[in-house]
Amino acid sequence: MVCITFSEIGVGYTTSAVSGISIHFYDNGIRNMLINNYNYLEFRQNKGALWENYLLIERWKHNHYSDHNVLRYFWRTYDHAEIDYIEKVD
């Protein structure tokens, strides 16, 4: 597995942007290779994206290995405000 996707929640609500997906890489090294950026963290412009990816993947691993069946979503408004992660438990 290289990456996982999250669907956008809230499609059809007036505050929701056009539906989309959020892609997160299982390994930040693969992500770094694809964007050709191996700089140290203190020199990177995308620190927030790296931490977001790391935390969301660790949460996914926890749920997967604990056999928690959850649906993963994110929320983005038309003015690009965003909630990065929403879990819905079955």
mmCIF file of N, CA, C and O in Angstrom:
data_model
loop_
_atom_site.group_PDB
_atom_site.id
_atom_site.type_symbol
_atom_site.label_atom_id
_atom_site.label_comp_id
_atom_site.label_asym_id
_atom_site.label_seq_id
_atom_site.Cartn_x
_atom_site.Cartn_y
_atom_site.Cartn_z
ATOM 1 N N MET A 1 0.847 -1.176 0.000
ATOM 2 C CA MET A 1 0.000 0.000 0.000
ATOM 3 C C MET A 1 0.891 1.236 0.000
ATOM 4 O O MET A 1 1.820 1.345 0.776
ATOM 5 N N VAL A 2 0.608 2.142 -0.881
ATOM 6 C CA VAL A 2 1.406 3.357 -1.004
ATOM 7 C C VAL A 2 0.702 4.544 -0.362
ATOM 8 O O VAL A 2 1.323 5.355 0.302
ATOM 9 N N CYS A 3 -0.610 4.651 -0.566
ATOM 10 C CA CYS A 3 -1.332 5.787 -0.002
ATOM 11 C C CYS A 3 -2.770 5.394 0.308
ATOM 12 O O CYS A 3 -3.253 4.360 -0.121
ATOM 13 N N ILE A 4 -3.428 6.226 1.110
ATOM 14 C CA ILE A 4 -4.848 6.064 1.397
ATOM 15 C C ILE A 4 -5.541 7.370 1.029
ATOM 16 O O ILE A 4 -4.912 8.421 0.957
ATOM 17 N N THR A 5 -6.831 7.282 0.782
ATOM 18 C CA THR A 5 -7.590 8.481 0.439
ATOM 19 C C THR A 5 -8.710 8.684 1.432
ATOM 20 O O THR A 5 -9.227 7.728 2.005
ATOM 21 N N PHE A 6 -9.043 9.924 1.654
ATOM 22 C CA PHE A 6 -10.188 10.305 2.470
ATOM 23 C C PHE A 6 -11.159 11.012 1.551
ATOM 24 O O PHE A 6 -10.761 11.832 0.729
ATOM 25 N N SER A 7 -12.430 10.724 1.691
ATOM 26 C CA SER A 7 -13.455 11.427 0.921
ATOM 27 C C SER A 7 -13.876 12.675 1.661
ATOM 28 O O SER A 7 -13.761 12.757 2.875
ATOM 29 N N GLU A 8 -14.395 13.618 0.902
ATOM 30 C CA GLU A 8 -14.914 14.825 1.529
ATOM 31 C C GLU A 8 -16.305 14.543 2.068
ATOM 32 O O GLU A 8 -17.121 13.915 1.417
ATOM 33 N N ILE A 9 -16.562 14.988 3.291
ATOM 34 C CA ILE A 9 -17.877 14.848 3.886
ATOM 35 C C ILE A 9 -18.645 16.145 3.665
ATOM 36 O O ILE A 9 -18.054 17.196 3.478
ATOM 37 N N GLY A 10 -19.924 16.068 3.663
ATOM 38 C CA GLY A 10 -20.730 17.276 3.571
ATOM 39 C C GLY A 10 -21.113 17.662 2.169
ATOM 40 O O GLY A 10 -21.568 18.770 1.951
ATOM 41 N N VAL A 11 -20.939 16.794 1.216
ATOM 42 C CA VAL A 11 -21.335 17.107 -0.148
ATOM 43 C C VAL A 11 -22.830 17.385 -0.155
ATOM 44 O O VAL A 11 -23.626 16.641 0.392
ATOM 45 N N GLY A 12 -23.208 18.495 -0.749
ATOM 46 C CA GLY A 12 -24.610 18.879 -0.772
ATOM 47 C C GLY A 12 -24.957 19.951 0.251
ATOM 48 O O GLY A 12 -26.000 20.569 0.157
ATOM 49 N N TYR A 13 -24.085 20.171 1.236
ATOM 50 C CA TYR A 13 -24.305 21.235 2.199
ATOM 51 C C TYR A 13 -23.861 22.553 1.583
ATOM 52 O O TYR A 13 -22.924 22.594 0.802
ATOM 53 N N THR A 14 -24.502 23.627 1.970
ATOM 54 C CA THR A 14 -24.206 24.908 1.339
ATOM 55 C C THR A 14 -22.805 25.427 1.666
ATOM 56 O O THR A 14 -22.262 26.211 0.914
ATOM 57 N N THR A 15 -22.221 24.997 2.778
ATOM 58 C CA THR A 15 -20.881 25.482 3.125
ATOM 59 C C THR A 15 -19.779 24.604 2.557
ATOM 60 O O THR A 15 -18.620 24.920 2.682
ATOM 61 N N SER A 16 -20.122 23.497 1.949
ATOM 62 C CA SER A 16 -19.113 22.572 1.464
ATOM 63 C C SER A 16 -18.668 22.933 0.055
ATOM 64 O O SER A 16 -19.466 23.320 -0.781
ATOM 65 N N ALA A 17 -17.394 22.772 -0.176
ATOM 66 C CA ALA A 17 -16.861 22.986 -1.529
ATOM 67 C C ALA A 17 -17.226 21.787 -2.399
ATOM 68 O O ALA A 17 -17.824 20.826 -1.953
ATOM 69 N N VAL A 18 -16.833 21.850 -3.624
ATOM 70 C CA VAL A 18 -17.043 20.733 -4.540
ATOM 71 C C VAL A 18 -16.367 19.498 -3.954
ATOM 72 O O VAL A 18 -15.296 19.590 -3.372
ATOM 73 N N SER A 19 -16.993 18.354 -4.119
ATOM 74 C CA SER A 19 -16.463 17.142 -3.500
ATOM 75 C C SER A 19 -15.061 16.846 -4.008
ATOM 76 O O SER A 19 -14.693 17.189 -5.121
ATOM 77 N N GLY A 20 -14.286 16.190 -3.171
ATOM 78 C CA GLY A 20 -12.918 15.868 -3.533
ATOM 79 C C GLY A 20 -12.390 14.760 -2.665
ATOM 80 O O GLY A 20 -13.124 14.134 -1.908
ATOM 81 N N ILE A 21 -11.101 14.506 -2.803
ATOM 82 C CA ILE A 21 -10.444 13.518 -1.981
ATOM 83 C C ILE A 21 -9.187 14.124 -1.388
ATOM 84 O O ILE A 21 -8.654 15.108 -1.893
ATOM 85 N N SER A 22 -8.740 13.528 -0.313
ATOM 86 C CA SER A 22 -7.501 13.907 0.330
ATOM 87 C C SER A 22 -6.597 12.682 0.295
ATOM 88 O O SER A 22 -7.007 11.605 0.728
ATOM 89 N N ILE A 23 -5.401 12.821 -0.227
ATOM 90 C CA ILE A 23 -4.486 11.686 -0.375
ATOM 91 C C ILE A 23 -3.373 11.809 0.651
ATOM 92 O O ILE A 23 -2.762 12.871 0.798
ATOM 93 N N HIS A 24 -3.114 10.701 1.351
ATOM 94 C CA HIS A 24 -2.048 10.665 2.356
ATOM 95 C C HIS A 24 -1.186 9.439 2.117
ATOM 96 O O HIS A 24 -1.702 8.339 1.922
ATOM 97 N N PHE A 25 0.121 9.634 2.134
ATOM 98 C CA PHE A 25 1.058 8.558 1.844
ATOM 99 C C PHE A 25 1.380 7.770 3.100
ATOM 100 O O PHE A 25 1.616 8.338 4.158
ATOM 101 N N TYR A 26 1.413 6.462 2.944
ATOM 102 C CA TYR A 26 1.732 5.556 4.040
ATOM 103 C C TYR A 26 3.147 5.795 4.552
ATOM 104 O O TYR A 26 3.444 5.580 5.708
ATOM 105 N N ASP A 27 4.004 6.251 3.694
ATOM 106 C CA ASP A 27 5.406 6.506 4.026
ATOM 107 C C ASP A 27 5.781 7.891 3.498
ATOM 108 O O ASP A 27 5.704 8.134 2.292
ATOM 109 N N ASN A 28 6.191 8.794 4.384
ATOM 110 C CA ASN A 28 6.580 10.139 3.952
ATOM 111 C C ASN A 28 7.780 10.115 3.007
ATOM 112 O O ASN A 28 7.958 11.027 2.209
ATOM 113 N N GLY A 29 8.595 9.065 3.068
ATOM 114 C CA GLY A 29 9.732 8.952 2.158
ATOM 115 C C GLY A 29 9.292 8.835 0.705
ATOM 116 O O GLY A 29 9.906 9.416 -0.188
ATOM 117 N N ILE A 30 8.206 8.107 0.467
ATOM 118 C CA ILE A 30 7.672 7.993 -0.893
ATOM 119 C C ILE A 30 7.158 9.352 -1.350
ATOM 120 O O ILE A 30 7.392 9.782 -2.473
ATOM 121 N N ARG A 31 6.471 10.046 -0.443
ATOM 122 C CA ARG A 31 5.976 11.392 -0.755
ATOM 123 C C ARG A 31 7.134 12.317 -1.116
ATOM 124 O O ARG A 31 7.090 13.047 -2.092
ATOM 125 N N ASN A 32 8.196 12.265 -0.299
ATOM 126 C CA ASN A 32 9.367 13.109 -0.556
ATOM 127 C C ASN A 32 10.005 12.793 -1.900
ATOM 128 O O ASN A 32 10.446 13.689 -2.615
ATOM 129 N N MET A 33 10.048 11.504 -2.255
ATOM 130 C CA MET A 33 10.620 11.114 -3.535
ATOM 131 C C MET A 33 9.800 11.686 -4.695
ATOM 132 O O MET A 33 10.352 12.212 -5.655
ATOM 133 N N LEU A 34 8.478 11.594 -4.587
ATOM 134 C CA LEU A 34 7.623 12.067 -5.673
ATOM 135 C C LEU A 34 7.730 13.575 -5.891
ATOM 136 O O LEU A 34 7.626 14.045 -7.024
ATOM 137 N N ILE A 35 7.927 14.319 -4.805
ATOM 138 C CA ILE A 35 8.058 15.773 -4.956
ATOM 139 C C ILE A 35 9.528 16.209 -5.006
ATOM 140 O O ILE A 35 9.819 17.395 -5.076
ATOM 141 N N ASN A 36 10.444 15.220 -4.939
ATOM 142 C CA ASN A 36 11.881 15.459 -5.023
ATOM 143 C C ASN A 36 12.353 16.488 -3.995
ATOM 144 O O ASN A 36 13.011 17.469 -4.328
ATOM 145 N N ASN A 37 12.013 16.240 -2.733
ATOM 146 C CA ASN A 37 12.410 17.143 -1.655
ATOM 147 C C ASN A 37 12.886 16.311 -0.472
ATOM 148 O O ASN A 37 12.098 15.680 0.212
ATOM 149 N N TYR A 38 14.194 16.312 -0.257
ATOM 150 C CA TYR A 38 14.800 15.548 0.832
ATOM 151 C C TYR A 38 15.461 16.465 1.864
ATOM 152 O O TYR A 38 16.298 16.024 2.642
ATOM 153 N N ASN A 39 15.099 17.724 1.872
ATOM 154 C CA ASN A 39 15.702 18.682 2.803
ATOM 155 C C ASN A 39 15.359 18.340 4.243
ATOM 156 O O ASN A 39 14.346 17.706 4.526
ATOM 157 N N TYR A 40 16.209 18.790 5.159
ATOM 158 C CA TYR A 40 15.913 18.648 6.583
ATOM 159 C C TYR A 40 14.637 19.414 6.910
ATOM 160 O O TYR A 40 14.304 20.408 6.257
ATOM 161 N N LEU A 41 13.954 18.983 7.952
ATOM 162 C CA LEU A 41 12.660 19.559 8.314
ATOM 163 C C LEU A 41 12.727 21.070 8.515
ATOM 164 O O LEU A 41 11.832 21.796 8.078
ATOM 165 N N GLU A 42 13.788 21.559 9.139
ATOM 166 C CA GLU A 42 13.854 22.998 9.415
ATOM 167 C C GLU A 42 13.965 23.848 8.146
ATOM 168 O O GLU A 42 13.728 25.045 8.170
ATOM 169 N N PHE A 43 14.327 23.232 7.017
ATOM 170 C CA PHE A 43 14.462 23.966 5.761
ATOM 171 C C PHE A 43 13.292 23.765 4.809
ATOM 172 O O PHE A 43 13.313 24.250 3.685
ATOM 173 N N ARG A 44 12.260 23.054 5.248
ATOM 174 C CA ARG A 44 11.155 22.712 4.355
ATOM 175 C C ARG A 44 10.019 23.704 4.462
ATOM 176 O O ARG A 44 9.711 24.212 5.534
ATOM 177 N N GLN A 45 9.381 23.952 3.326
ATOM 178 C CA GLN A 45 8.215 24.832 3.291
ATOM 179 C C GLN A 45 6.929 24.082 3.622
ATOM 180 O O GLN A 45 5.920 24.696 3.915
ATOM 181 N N ASN A 46 6.963 22.763 3.585
ATOM 182 C CA ASN A 46 5.750 21.965 3.756
ATOM 183 C C ASN A 46 5.739 21.175 5.066
ATOM 184 O O ASN A 46 5.240 20.052 5.127
ATOM 185 N N LYS A 47 6.254 21.760 6.131
ATOM 186 C CA LYS A 47 6.298 21.074 7.424
ATOM 187 C C LYS A 47 4.912 20.654 7.892
ATOM 188 O O LYS A 47 4.720 19.551 8.394
ATOM 189 N N GLY A 48 3.953 21.546 7.739
ATOM 190 C CA GLY A 48 2.591 21.248 8.178
ATOM 191 C C GLY A 48 2.006 20.054 7.447
ATOM 192 O O GLY A 48 1.371 19.190 8.053
ATOM 193 N N ALA A 49 2.239 19.972 6.151
ATOM 194 C CA ALA A 49 1.724 18.846 5.356
ATOM 195 C C ALA A 49 2.392 17.535 5.770
ATOM 196 O O ALA A 49 1.737 16.491 5.819
ATOM 197 N N LEU A 50 3.687 17.584 6.080
ATOM 198 C CA LEU A 50 4.384 16.374 6.527
ATOM 199 C C LEU A 50 3.831 15.875 7.851
ATOM 200 O O LEU A 50 3.581 14.683 8.031
ATOM 201 N N TRP A 51 3.638 16.783 8.810
ATOM 202 C CA TRP A 51 3.085 16.393 10.112
ATOM 203 C C TRP A 51 1.656 15.896 9.973
ATOM 204 O O TRP A 51 1.261 14.911 10.597
ATOM 205 N N GLU A 52 0.857 16.568 9.158
ATOM 206 C CA GLU A 52 -0.529 16.133 8.933
ATOM 207 C C GLU A 52 -0.544 14.721 8.365
ATOM 208 O O GLU A 52 -1.285 13.855 8.833
ATOM 209 N N ASN A 53 0.270 14.465 7.357
ATOM 210 C CA ASN A 53 0.338 13.144 6.753
ATOM 211 C C ASN A 53 0.740 12.095 7.790
ATOM 212 O O ASN A 53 0.120 11.040 7.904
ATOM 213 N N TYR A 54 1.779 12.391 8.570
ATOM 214 C CA TYR A 54 2.266 11.459 9.588
ATOM 215 C C TYR A 54 1.170 11.126 10.606
ATOM 216 O O TYR A 54 0.914 9.950 10.909
ATOM 217 N N LEU A 55 0.504 12.148 11.136
ATOM 218 C CA LEU A 55 -0.511 11.919 12.168
ATOM 219 C C LEU A 55 -1.716 11.158 11.633
ATOM 220 O O LEU A 55 -2.241 10.252 12.301
ATOM 221 N N LEU A 56 -2.159 11.491 10.429
ATOM 222 C CA LEU A 56 -3.314 10.797 9.862
ATOM 223 C C LEU A 56 -2.998 9.345 9.536
ATOM 224 O O LEU A 56 -3.827 8.460 9.765
ATOM 225 N N ILE A 57 -1.799 9.077 9.051
ATOM 226 C CA ILE A 57 -1.419 7.692 8.770
ATOM 227 C C ILE A 57 -1.281 6.890 10.057
ATOM 228 O O ILE A 57 -1.705 5.729 10.131
ATOM 229 N N GLU A 58 -0.717 7.488 11.093
ATOM 230 C CA GLU A 58 -0.616 6.779 12.372
ATOM 231 C C GLU A 58 -2.003 6.472 12.938
ATOM 232 O O GLU A 58 -2.228 5.401 13.505
ATOM 233 N N ARG A 59 -2.947 7.385 12.786
ATOM 234 C CA ARG A 59 -4.322 7.130 13.222
ATOM 235 C C ARG A 59 -4.929 6.001 12.405
ATOM 236 O O ARG A 59 -5.613 5.127 12.945
ATOM 237 N N TRP A 60 -4.688 6.010 11.085
ATOM 238 C CA TRP A 60 -5.195 4.947 10.228
ATOM 239 C C TRP A 60 -4.626 3.596 10.663
ATOM 240 O O TRP A 60 -5.348 2.603 10.761
ATOM 241 N N LYS A 61 -3.306 3.543 10.942
ATOM 242 C CA LYS A 61 -2.675 2.297 11.386
ATOM 243 C C LYS A 61 -3.302 1.807 12.686
ATOM 244 O O LYS A 61 -3.584 0.612 12.832
ATOM 245 N N HIS A 62 -3.495 2.716 13.627
ATOM 246 C CA HIS A 62 -4.104 2.341 14.907
ATOM 247 C C HIS A 62 -5.474 1.710 14.680
ATOM 248 O O HIS A 62 -5.783 0.651 15.232
ATOM 249 N N ASN A 63 -6.312 2.351 13.895
ATOM 250 C CA ASN A 63 -7.646 1.821 13.617
ATOM 251 C C ASN A 63 -7.570 0.478 12.885
ATOM 252 O O ASN A 63 -8.306 -0.457 13.208
ATOM 253 N N HIS A 64 -6.693 0.385 11.918
ATOM 254 C CA HIS A 64 -6.570 -0.840 11.128
ATOM 255 C C HIS A 64 -6.134 -2.017 11.996
ATOM 256 O O HIS A 64 -6.749 -3.087 11.961
ATOM 257 N N TYR A 65 -5.075 -1.840 12.771
ATOM 258 C CA TYR A 65 -4.535 -2.941 13.577
ATOM 259 C C TYR A 65 -5.392 -3.255 14.797
ATOM 260 O O TYR A 65 -5.265 -4.330 15.376
ATOM 261 N N SER A 66 -6.261 -2.338 15.193
ATOM 262 C CA SER A 66 -7.193 -2.571 16.310
ATOM 263 C C SER A 66 -8.540 -3.078 15.813
ATOM 264 O O SER A 66 -9.466 -3.225 16.609
ATOM 265 N N ASP A 67 -8.668 -3.308 14.519
ATOM 266 C CA ASP A 67 -9.929 -3.748 13.904
ATOM 267 C C ASP A 67 -11.080 -2.793 14.168
ATOM 268 O O ASP A 67 -12.219 -3.211 14.337
ATOM 269 N N HIS A 68 -10.784 -1.490 14.206
ATOM 270 C CA HIS A 68 -11.839 -0.480 14.323
ATOM 271 C C HIS A 68 -12.312 -0.139 12.918
ATOM 272 O O HIS A 68 -11.512 0.280 12.079
ATOM 273 N N ASN A 69 -13.572 -0.314 12.675
ATOM 274 C CA ASN A 69 -14.133 -0.016 11.362
ATOM 275 C C ASN A 69 -14.632 1.428 11.357
ATOM 276 O O ASN A 69 -15.684 1.719 11.901
ATOM 277 N N VAL A 70 -13.853 2.314 10.787
ATOM 278 C CA VAL A 70 -14.223 3.729 10.746
ATOM 279 C C VAL A 70 -14.198 4.230 9.310
ATOM 280 O O VAL A 70 -13.457 3.725 8.467
ATOM 281 N N LEU A 71 -15.025 5.212 9.043
ATOM 282 C CA LEU A 71 -14.999 5.910 7.762
ATOM 283 C C LEU A 71 -14.223 7.201 7.978
ATOM 284 O O LEU A 71 -14.409 7.889 8.981
ATOM 285 N N ARG A 72 -13.347 7.524 7.034
ATOM 286 C CA ARG A 72 -12.483 8.701 7.163
ATOM 287 C C ARG A 72 -12.938 9.777 6.192
ATOM 288 O O ARG A 72 -13.148 9.514 5.011
ATOM 289 N N TYR A 73 -13.050 10.992 6.704
ATOM 290 C CA TYR A 73 -13.489 12.114 5.884
ATOM 291 C C TYR A 73 -12.670 13.350 6.213
ATOM 292 O O TYR A 73 -11.968 13.404 7.216
ATOM 293 N N PHE A 74 -12.800 14.362 5.380
ATOM 294 C CA PHE A 74 -12.324 15.706 5.699
ATOM 295 C C PHE A 74 -13.403 16.676 5.248
ATOM 296 O O PHE A 74 -14.337 16.316 4.539
ATOM 297 N N TRP A 75 -13.291 17.922 5.664
ATOM 298 C CA TRP A 75 -14.278 18.945 5.341
ATOM 299 C C TRP A 75 -13.549 20.179 4.843
ATOM 300 O O TRP A 75 -12.582 20.629 5.443
ATOM 301 N N ARG A 76 -14.006 20.729 3.736
ATOM 302 C CA ARG A 76 -13.420 21.964 3.209
ATOM 303 C C ARG A 76 -14.550 22.863 2.737
ATOM 304 O O ARG A 76 -15.452 22.426 2.043
ATOM 305 N N THR A 77 -14.492 24.128 3.118
ATOM 306 C CA THR A 77 -15.511 25.086 2.704
ATOM 307 C C THR A 77 -15.076 25.772 1.421
ATOM 308 O O THR A 77 -13.937 25.623 0.962
ATOM 309 N N TYR A 78 -15.984 26.550 0.845
ATOM 310 C CA TYR A 78 -15.666 27.283 -0.391
ATOM 311 C C TYR A 78 -14.507 28.256 -0.204
ATOM 312 O O TYR A 78 -13.764 28.520 -1.135
ATOM 313 N N ASP A 79 -14.366 28.802 1.004
ATOM 314 C CA ASP A 79 -13.252 29.738 1.230
ATOM 315 C C ASP A 79 -12.000 29.016 1.735
ATOM 316 O O ASP A 79 -11.089 29.623 2.258
ATOM 317 N N HIS A 80 -11.953 27.683 1.570
ATOM 318 C CA HIS A 80 -10.794 26.834 1.830
ATOM 319 C C HIS A 80 -10.461 26.628 3.305
ATOM 320 O O HIS A 80 -9.359 26.170 3.620
ATOM 321 N N ALA A 81 -11.375 26.938 4.217
ATOM 322 C CA ALA A 81 -11.190 26.520 5.601
ATOM 323 C C ALA A 81 -11.349 25.001 5.608
ATOM 324 O O ALA A 81 -12.131 24.440 4.844
ATOM 325 N N GLU A 82 -10.601 24.326 6.474
ATOM 326 C CA GLU A 82 -10.605 22.872 6.383
ATOM 327 C C GLU A 82 -10.499 22.216 7.752
ATOM 328 O O GLU A 82 -9.798 22.707 8.631
ATOM 329 N N ILE A 83 -11.212 21.117 7.911
ATOM 330 C CA ILE A 83 -11.010 20.183 9.016
ATOM 331 C C ILE A 83 -10.322 18.981 8.385
ATOM 332 O O ILE A 83 -10.868 18.353 7.478
ATOM 333 N N ASP A 84 -9.114 18.674 8.830
ATOM 334 C CA ASP A 84 -8.290 17.679 8.162
ATOM 335 C C ASP A 84 -8.780 16.249 8.332
ATOM 336 O O ASP A 84 -8.533 15.409 7.471
ATOM 337 N N TYR A 85 -9.443 15.959 9.458
ATOM 338 C CA TYR A 85 -9.794 14.571 9.709
ATOM 339 C C TYR A 85 -11.068 14.461 10.520
ATOM 340 O O TYR A 85 -11.198 15.073 11.562
ATOM 341 N N ILE A 86 -11.990 13.664 10.005
ATOM 342 C CA ILE A 86 -13.241 13.368 10.700
ATOM 343 C C ILE A 86 -13.418 11.855 10.642
ATOM 344 O O ILE A 86 -13.284 11.252 9.570
ATOM 345 N N GLU A 87 -13.700 11.256 11.786
ATOM 346 C CA GLU A 87 -13.952 9.827 11.833
ATOM 347 C C GLU A 87 -15.422 9.565 12.101
ATOM 348 O O GLU A 87 -16.008 10.190 12.972
ATOM 349 N N LYS A 88 -15.969 8.622 11.364
ATOM 350 C CA LYS A 88 -17.329 8.181 11.600
ATOM 351 C C LYS A 88 -17.258 6.688 11.921
ATOM 352 O O LYS A 88 -16.812 5.893 11.092
ATOM 353 N N VAL A 89 -17.694 6.344 13.129
ATOM 354 C CA VAL A 89 -17.641 4.951 13.572
ATOM 355 C C VAL A 89 -18.931 4.263 13.178
ATOM 356 O O VAL A 89 -20.019 4.777 13.404
ATOM 357 N N ASP A 90 -18.784 3.081 12.569
ATOM 358 C CA ASP A 90 -19.969 2.300 12.184
ATOM 359 C C ASP A 90 -20.644 1.705 13.399
ATOM 360 O O ASP A 90 -20.084 1.331 14.350
#
